[in-house]
Short mmCIF file of N, CA and C in Angstrom, two decimals:
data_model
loop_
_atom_site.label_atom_id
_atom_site.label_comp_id
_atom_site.label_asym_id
_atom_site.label_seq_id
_atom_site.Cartn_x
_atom_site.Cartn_y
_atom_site.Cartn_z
N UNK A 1 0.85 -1.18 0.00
CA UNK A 1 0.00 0.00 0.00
C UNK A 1 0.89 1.24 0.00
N UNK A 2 1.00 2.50 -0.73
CA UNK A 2 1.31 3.35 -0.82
C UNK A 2 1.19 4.33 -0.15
N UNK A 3 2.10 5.52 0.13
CA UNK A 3 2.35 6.07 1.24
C UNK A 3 0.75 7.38 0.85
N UNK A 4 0.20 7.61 -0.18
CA UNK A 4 -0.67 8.47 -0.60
C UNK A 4 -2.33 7.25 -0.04
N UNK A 5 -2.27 5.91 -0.40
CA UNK A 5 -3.01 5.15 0.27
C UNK A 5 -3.74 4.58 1.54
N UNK A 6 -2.30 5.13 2.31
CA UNK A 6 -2.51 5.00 3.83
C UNK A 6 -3.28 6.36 4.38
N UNK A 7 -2.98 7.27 3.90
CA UNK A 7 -3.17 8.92 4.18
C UNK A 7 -4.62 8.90 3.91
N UNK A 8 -5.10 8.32 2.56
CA UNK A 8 -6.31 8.08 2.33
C UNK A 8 -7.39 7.51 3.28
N UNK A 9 -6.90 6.05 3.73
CA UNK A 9 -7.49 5.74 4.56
C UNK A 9 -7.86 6.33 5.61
N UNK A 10 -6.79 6.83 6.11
CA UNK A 10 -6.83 7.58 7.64
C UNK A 10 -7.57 8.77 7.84
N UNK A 11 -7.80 9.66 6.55
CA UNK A 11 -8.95 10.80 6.41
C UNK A 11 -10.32 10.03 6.21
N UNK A 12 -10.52 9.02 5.53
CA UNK A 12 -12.23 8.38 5.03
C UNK A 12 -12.16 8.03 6.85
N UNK A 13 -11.88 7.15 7.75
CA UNK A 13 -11.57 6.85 8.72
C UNK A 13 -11.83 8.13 9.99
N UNK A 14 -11.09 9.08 9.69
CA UNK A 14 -11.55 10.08 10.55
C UNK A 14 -13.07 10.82 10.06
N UNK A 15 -13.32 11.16 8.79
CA UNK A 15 -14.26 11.24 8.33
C UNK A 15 -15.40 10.69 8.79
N UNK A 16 -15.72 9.60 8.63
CA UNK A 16 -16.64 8.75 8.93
C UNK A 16 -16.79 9.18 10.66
N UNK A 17 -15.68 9.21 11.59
CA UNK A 17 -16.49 9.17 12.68
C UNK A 17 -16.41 10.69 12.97
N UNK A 18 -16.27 11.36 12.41
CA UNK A 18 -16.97 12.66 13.13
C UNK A 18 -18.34 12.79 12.52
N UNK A 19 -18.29 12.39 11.15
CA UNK A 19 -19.81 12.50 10.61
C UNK A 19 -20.93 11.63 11.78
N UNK A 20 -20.29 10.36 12.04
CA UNK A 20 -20.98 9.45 12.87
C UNK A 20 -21.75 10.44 14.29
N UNK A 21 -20.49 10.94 14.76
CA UNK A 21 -20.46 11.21 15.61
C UNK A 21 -21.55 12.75 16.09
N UNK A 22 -21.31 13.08 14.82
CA UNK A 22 -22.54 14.71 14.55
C UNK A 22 -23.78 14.60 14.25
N UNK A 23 -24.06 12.87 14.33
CA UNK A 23 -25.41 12.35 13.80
C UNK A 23 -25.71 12.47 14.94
N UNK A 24 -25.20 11.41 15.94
CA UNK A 24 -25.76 11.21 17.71
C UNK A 24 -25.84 12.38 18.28
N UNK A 25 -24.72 13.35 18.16
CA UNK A 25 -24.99 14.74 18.97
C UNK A 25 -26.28 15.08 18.57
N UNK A 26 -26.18 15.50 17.25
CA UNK A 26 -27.29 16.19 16.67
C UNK A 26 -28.83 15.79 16.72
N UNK A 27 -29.01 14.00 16.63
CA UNK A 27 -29.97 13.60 17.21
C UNK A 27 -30.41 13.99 18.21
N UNK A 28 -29.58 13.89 19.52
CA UNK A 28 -29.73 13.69 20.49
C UNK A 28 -31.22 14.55 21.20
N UNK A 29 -31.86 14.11 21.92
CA UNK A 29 -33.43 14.39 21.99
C UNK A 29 -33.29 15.95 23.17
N UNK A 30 -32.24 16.26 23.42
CA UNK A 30 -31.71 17.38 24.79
C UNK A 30 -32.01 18.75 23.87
N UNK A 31 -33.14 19.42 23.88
CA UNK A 31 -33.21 21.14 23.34
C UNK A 31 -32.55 21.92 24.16
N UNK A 32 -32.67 21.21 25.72
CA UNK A 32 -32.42 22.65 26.27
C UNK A 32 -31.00 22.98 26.29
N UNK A 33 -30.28 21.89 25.72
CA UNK A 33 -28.39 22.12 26.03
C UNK A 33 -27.81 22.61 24.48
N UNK A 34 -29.07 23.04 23.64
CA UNK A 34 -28.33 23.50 22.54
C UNK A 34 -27.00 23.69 22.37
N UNK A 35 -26.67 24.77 23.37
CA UNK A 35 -25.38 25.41 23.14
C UNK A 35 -24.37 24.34 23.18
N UNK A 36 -24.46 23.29 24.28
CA UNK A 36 -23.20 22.49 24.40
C UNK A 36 -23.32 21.52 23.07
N UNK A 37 -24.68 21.34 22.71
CA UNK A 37 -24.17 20.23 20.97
C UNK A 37 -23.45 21.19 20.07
N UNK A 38 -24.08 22.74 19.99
CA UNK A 38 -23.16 23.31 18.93
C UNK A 38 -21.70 23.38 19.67
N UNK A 39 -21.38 23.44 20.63
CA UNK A 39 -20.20 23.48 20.90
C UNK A 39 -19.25 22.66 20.62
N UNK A 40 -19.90 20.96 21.21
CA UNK A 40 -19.23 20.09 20.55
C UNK A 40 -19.34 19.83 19.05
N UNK A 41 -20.41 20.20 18.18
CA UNK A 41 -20.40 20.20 16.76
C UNK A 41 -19.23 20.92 16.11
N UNK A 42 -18.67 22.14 16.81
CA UNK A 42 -17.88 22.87 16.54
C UNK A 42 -16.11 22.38 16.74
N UNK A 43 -16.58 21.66 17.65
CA UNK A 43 -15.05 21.26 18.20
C UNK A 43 -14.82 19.90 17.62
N UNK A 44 -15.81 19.11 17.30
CA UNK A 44 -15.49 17.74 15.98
C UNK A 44 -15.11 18.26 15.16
N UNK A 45 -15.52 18.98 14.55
CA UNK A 45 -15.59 19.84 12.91
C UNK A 45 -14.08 20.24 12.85
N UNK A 46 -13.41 21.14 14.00
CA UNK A 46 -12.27 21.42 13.58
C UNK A 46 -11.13 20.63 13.96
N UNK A 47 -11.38 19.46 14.81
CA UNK A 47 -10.70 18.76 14.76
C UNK A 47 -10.70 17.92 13.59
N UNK A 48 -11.86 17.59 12.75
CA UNK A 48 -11.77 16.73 11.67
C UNK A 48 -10.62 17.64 10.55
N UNK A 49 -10.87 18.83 10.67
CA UNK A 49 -9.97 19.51 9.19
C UNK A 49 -8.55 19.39 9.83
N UNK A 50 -8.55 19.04 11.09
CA UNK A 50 -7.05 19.34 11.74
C UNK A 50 -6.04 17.70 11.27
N UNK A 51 -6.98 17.21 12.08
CA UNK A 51 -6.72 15.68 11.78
C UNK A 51 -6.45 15.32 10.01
N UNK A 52 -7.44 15.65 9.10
CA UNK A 52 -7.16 15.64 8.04
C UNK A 52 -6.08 16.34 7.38
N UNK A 53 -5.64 17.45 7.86
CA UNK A 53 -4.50 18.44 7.69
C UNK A 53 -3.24 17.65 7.78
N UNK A 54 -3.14 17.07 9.08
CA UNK A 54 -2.29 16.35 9.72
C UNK A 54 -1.80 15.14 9.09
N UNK A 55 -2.85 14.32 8.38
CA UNK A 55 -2.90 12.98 7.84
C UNK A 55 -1.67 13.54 6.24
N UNK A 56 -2.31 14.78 5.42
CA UNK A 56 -1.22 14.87 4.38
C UNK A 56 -0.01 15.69 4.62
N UNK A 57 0.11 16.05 5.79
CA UNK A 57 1.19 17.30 5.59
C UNK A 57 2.25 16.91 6.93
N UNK A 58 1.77 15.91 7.54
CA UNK A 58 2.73 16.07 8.79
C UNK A 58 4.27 15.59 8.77
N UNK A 59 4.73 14.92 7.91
CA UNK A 59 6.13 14.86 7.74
C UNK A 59 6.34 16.32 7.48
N UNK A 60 5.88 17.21 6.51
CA UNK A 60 6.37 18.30 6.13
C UNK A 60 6.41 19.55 7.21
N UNK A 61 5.76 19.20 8.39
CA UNK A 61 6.22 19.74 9.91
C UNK A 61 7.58 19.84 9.91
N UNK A 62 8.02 18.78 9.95
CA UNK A 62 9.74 18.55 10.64
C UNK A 62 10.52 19.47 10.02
N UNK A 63 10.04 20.01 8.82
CA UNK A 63 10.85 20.94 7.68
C UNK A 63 10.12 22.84 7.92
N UNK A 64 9.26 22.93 8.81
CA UNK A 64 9.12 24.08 8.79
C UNK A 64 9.43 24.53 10.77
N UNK A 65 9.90 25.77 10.94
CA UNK A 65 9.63 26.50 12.13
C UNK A 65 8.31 26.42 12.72
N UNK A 66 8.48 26.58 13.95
CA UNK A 66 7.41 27.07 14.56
C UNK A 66 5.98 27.45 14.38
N UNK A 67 6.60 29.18 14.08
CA UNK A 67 5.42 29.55 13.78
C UNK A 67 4.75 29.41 12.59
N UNK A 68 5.48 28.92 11.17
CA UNK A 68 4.63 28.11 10.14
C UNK A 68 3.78 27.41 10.50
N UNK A 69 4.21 26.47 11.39
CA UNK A 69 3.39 25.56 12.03
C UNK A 69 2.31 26.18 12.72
N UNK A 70 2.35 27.10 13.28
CA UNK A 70 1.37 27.82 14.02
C UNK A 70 0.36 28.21 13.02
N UNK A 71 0.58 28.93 12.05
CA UNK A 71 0.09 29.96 11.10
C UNK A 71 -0.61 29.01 10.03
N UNK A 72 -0.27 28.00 10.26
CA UNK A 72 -0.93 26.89 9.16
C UNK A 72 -2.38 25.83 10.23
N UNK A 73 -1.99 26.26 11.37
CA UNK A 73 -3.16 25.72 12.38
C UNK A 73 -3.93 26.36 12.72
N UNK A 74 -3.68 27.70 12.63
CA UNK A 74 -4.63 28.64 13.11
C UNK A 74 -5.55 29.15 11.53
N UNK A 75 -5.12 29.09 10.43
CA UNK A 75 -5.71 29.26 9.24
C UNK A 75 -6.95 27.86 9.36
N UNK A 76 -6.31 26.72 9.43
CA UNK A 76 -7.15 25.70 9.36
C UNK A 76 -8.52 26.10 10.48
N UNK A 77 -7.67 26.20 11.75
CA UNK A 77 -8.93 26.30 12.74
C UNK A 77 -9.98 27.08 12.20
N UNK A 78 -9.44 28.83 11.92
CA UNK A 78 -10.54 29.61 11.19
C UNK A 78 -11.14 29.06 10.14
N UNK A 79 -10.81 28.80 9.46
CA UNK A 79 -11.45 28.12 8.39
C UNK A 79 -12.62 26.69 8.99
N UNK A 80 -12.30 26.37 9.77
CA UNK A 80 -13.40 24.99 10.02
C UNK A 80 -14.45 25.76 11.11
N UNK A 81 -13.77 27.05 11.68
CA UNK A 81 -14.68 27.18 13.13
C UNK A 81 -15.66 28.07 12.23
N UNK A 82 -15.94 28.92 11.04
CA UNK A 82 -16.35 29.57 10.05
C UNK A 82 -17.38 28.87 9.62
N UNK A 83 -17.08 27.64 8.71
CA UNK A 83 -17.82 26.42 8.45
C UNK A 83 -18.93 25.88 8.89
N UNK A 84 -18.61 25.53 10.36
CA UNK A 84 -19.17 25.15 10.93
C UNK A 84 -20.23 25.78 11.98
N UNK A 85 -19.50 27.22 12.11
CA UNK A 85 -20.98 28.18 12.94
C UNK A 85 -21.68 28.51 11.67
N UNK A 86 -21.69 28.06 10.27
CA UNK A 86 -22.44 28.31 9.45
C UNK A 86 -23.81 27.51 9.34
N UNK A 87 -22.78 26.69 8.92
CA UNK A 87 -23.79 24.93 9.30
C UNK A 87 -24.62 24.86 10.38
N UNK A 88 -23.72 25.38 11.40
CA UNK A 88 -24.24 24.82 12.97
C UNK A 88 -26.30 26.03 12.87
N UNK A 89 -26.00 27.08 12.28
CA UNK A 89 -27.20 28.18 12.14
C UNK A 89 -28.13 27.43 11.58
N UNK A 90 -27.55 26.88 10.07
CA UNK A 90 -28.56 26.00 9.39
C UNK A 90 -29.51 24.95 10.03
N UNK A 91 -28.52 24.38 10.45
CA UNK A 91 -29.09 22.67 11.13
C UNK A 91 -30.00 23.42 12.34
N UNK A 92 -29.77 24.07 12.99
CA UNK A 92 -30.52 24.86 14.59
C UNK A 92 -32.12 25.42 13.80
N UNK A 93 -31.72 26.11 12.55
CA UNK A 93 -32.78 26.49 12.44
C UNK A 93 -34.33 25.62 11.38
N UNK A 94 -33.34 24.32 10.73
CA UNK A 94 -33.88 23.22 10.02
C UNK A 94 -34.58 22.15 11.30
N UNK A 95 -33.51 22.37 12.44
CA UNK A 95 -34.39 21.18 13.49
C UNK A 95 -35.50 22.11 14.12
N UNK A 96 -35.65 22.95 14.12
CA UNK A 96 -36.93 23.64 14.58
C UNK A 96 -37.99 23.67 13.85
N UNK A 97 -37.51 23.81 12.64
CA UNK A 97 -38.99 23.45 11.25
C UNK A 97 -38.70 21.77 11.29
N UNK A 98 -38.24 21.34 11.50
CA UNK A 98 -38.44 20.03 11.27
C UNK A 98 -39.10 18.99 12.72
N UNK A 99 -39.00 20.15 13.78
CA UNK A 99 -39.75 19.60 14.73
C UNK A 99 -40.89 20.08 14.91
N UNK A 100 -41.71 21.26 14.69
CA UNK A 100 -43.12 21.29 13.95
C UNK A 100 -43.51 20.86 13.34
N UNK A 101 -43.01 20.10 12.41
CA UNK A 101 -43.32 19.08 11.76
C UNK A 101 -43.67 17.78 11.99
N UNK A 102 -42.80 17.52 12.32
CA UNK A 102 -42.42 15.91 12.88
C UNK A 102 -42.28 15.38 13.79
N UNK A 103 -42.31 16.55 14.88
CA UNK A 103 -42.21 16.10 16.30
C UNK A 103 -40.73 15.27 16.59
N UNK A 104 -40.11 14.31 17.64
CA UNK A 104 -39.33 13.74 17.60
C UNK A 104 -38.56 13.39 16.52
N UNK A 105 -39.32 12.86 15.70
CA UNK A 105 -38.57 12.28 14.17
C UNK A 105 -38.25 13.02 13.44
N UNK A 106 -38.47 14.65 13.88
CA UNK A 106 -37.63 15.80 12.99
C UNK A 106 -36.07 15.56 13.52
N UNK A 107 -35.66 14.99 15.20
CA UNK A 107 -34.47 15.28 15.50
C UNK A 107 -34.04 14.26 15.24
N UNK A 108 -33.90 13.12 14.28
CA UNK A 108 -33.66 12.25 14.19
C UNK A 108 -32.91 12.50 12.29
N UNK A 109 -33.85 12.88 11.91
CA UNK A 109 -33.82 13.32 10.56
C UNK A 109 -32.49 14.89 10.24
N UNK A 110 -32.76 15.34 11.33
CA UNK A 110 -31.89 16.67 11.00
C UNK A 110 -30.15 16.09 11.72
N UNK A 111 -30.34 15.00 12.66
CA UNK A 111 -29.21 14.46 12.67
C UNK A 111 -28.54 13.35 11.27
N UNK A 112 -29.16 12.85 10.98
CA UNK A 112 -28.68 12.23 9.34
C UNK A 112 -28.26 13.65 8.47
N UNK A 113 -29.26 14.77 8.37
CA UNK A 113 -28.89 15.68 7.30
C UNK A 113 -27.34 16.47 8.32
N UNK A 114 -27.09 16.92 9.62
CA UNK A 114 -25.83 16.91 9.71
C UNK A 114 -24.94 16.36 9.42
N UNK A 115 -25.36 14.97 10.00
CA UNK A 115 -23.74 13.57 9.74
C UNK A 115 -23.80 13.94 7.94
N UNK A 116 -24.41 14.11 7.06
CA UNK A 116 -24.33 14.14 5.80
C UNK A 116 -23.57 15.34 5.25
N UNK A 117 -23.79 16.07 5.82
CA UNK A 117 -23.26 17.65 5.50
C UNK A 117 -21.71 17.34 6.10
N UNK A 118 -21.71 17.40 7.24
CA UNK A 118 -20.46 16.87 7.68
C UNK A 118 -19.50 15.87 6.48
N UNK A 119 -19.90 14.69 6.72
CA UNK A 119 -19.35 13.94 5.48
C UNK A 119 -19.09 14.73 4.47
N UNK A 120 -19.54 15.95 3.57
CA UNK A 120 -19.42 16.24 2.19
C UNK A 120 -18.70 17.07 2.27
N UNK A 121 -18.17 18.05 4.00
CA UNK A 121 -17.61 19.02 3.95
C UNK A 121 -16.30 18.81 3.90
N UNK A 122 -16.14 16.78 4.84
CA UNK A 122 -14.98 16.81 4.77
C UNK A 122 -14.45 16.37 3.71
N UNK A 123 -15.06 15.47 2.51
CA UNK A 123 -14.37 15.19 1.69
C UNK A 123 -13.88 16.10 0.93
N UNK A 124 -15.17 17.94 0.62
CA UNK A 124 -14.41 18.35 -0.18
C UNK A 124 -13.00 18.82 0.94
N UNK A 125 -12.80 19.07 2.09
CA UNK A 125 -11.55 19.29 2.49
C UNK A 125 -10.25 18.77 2.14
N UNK A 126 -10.89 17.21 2.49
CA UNK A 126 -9.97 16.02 2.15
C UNK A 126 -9.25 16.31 0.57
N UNK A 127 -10.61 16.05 -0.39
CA UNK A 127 -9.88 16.51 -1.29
C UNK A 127 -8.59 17.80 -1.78
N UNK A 128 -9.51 18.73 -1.19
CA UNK A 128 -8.00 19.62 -1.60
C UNK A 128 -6.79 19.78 -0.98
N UNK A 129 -7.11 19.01 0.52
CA UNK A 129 -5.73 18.53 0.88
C UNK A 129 -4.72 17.38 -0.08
N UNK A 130 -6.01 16.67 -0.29
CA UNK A 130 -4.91 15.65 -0.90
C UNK A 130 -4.47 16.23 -2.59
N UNK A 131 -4.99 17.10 -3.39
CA UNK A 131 -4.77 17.61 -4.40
C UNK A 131 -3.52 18.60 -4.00
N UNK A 132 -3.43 19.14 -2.98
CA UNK A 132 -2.43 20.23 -2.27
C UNK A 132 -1.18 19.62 -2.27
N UNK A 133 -1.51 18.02 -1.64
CA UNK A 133 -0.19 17.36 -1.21
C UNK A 133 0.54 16.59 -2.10
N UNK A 134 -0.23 16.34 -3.75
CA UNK A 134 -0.35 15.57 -4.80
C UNK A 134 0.95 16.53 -5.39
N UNK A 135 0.31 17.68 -5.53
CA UNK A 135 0.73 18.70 -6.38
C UNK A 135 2.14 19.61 -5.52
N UNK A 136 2.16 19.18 -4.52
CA UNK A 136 3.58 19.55 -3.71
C UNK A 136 4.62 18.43 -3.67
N UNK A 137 4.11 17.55 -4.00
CA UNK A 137 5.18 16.26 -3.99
C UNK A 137 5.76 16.17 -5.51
N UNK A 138 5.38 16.82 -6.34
CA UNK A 138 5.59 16.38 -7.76
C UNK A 138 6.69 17.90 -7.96
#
């Protein structure tokens, strides 16, 4: 298996369980703790772009200073914490029409349409990491 193969795996792999993981939060039947699911929605999310960051670029750590390193974590963070209080508005304001609706089985439903959103955000991430790291190796 190839060193671009393994990297692969290890993003579908992290992928999968934060999506997993933004389904159960997001399910979860608790209105009144809103804040702490978006919180943790927020803090999967940027750990997933971090982790994914990490999966193509982390040998290429050992070759930069410090604060590169810094300046390349803190871009990522903004970038996912952005994302995701975007999303996080959407989904808050989709499980509220979807629980006039549907009662219980709206929060059930708006947790699949997170874990899904999630999933698509990270692949396109994934992807342009791995197009980033394709196109820096060559």
């Amino acid at each position: 298996m190839s060193k671009l193969d393994r990297k692969r795996k290890r993003v579908i792999y992290t992928i999968l369980a934060i999506a997993i993981g933004n389904t159960l939060v997001t399910a979860a039947p608790w209105l009144e703790i809103e804040i702490i699911k978006k919180m943790l929605l927020t803090f999967a999310n940027v750990v997933m772009f971090i982790i994914v960051w990490d999966a193509y670029f982390d040998e290429q750590l050992s070759q930069k200073n410090n604060f590169l390193i810094l300046q390349d974590l803190f871009a990522v963070t903004c970038l996912s914490v952005i994302t995701t209080f975007i999303l996080s508005k959407g989904i808050t304001k989709m499980i509220g029409q979807l629980m006039t609706v549907l009662g219980t089985l709206g929060l059930g439903l708006a947790g699949a349409i997170s874990g899904l959103i999630t999933a698509i955000i990270g692949v396109i991430w994934a992807s342009y990491c791995d197009d980033l790291y394709r196109n820096s190796a060559s």
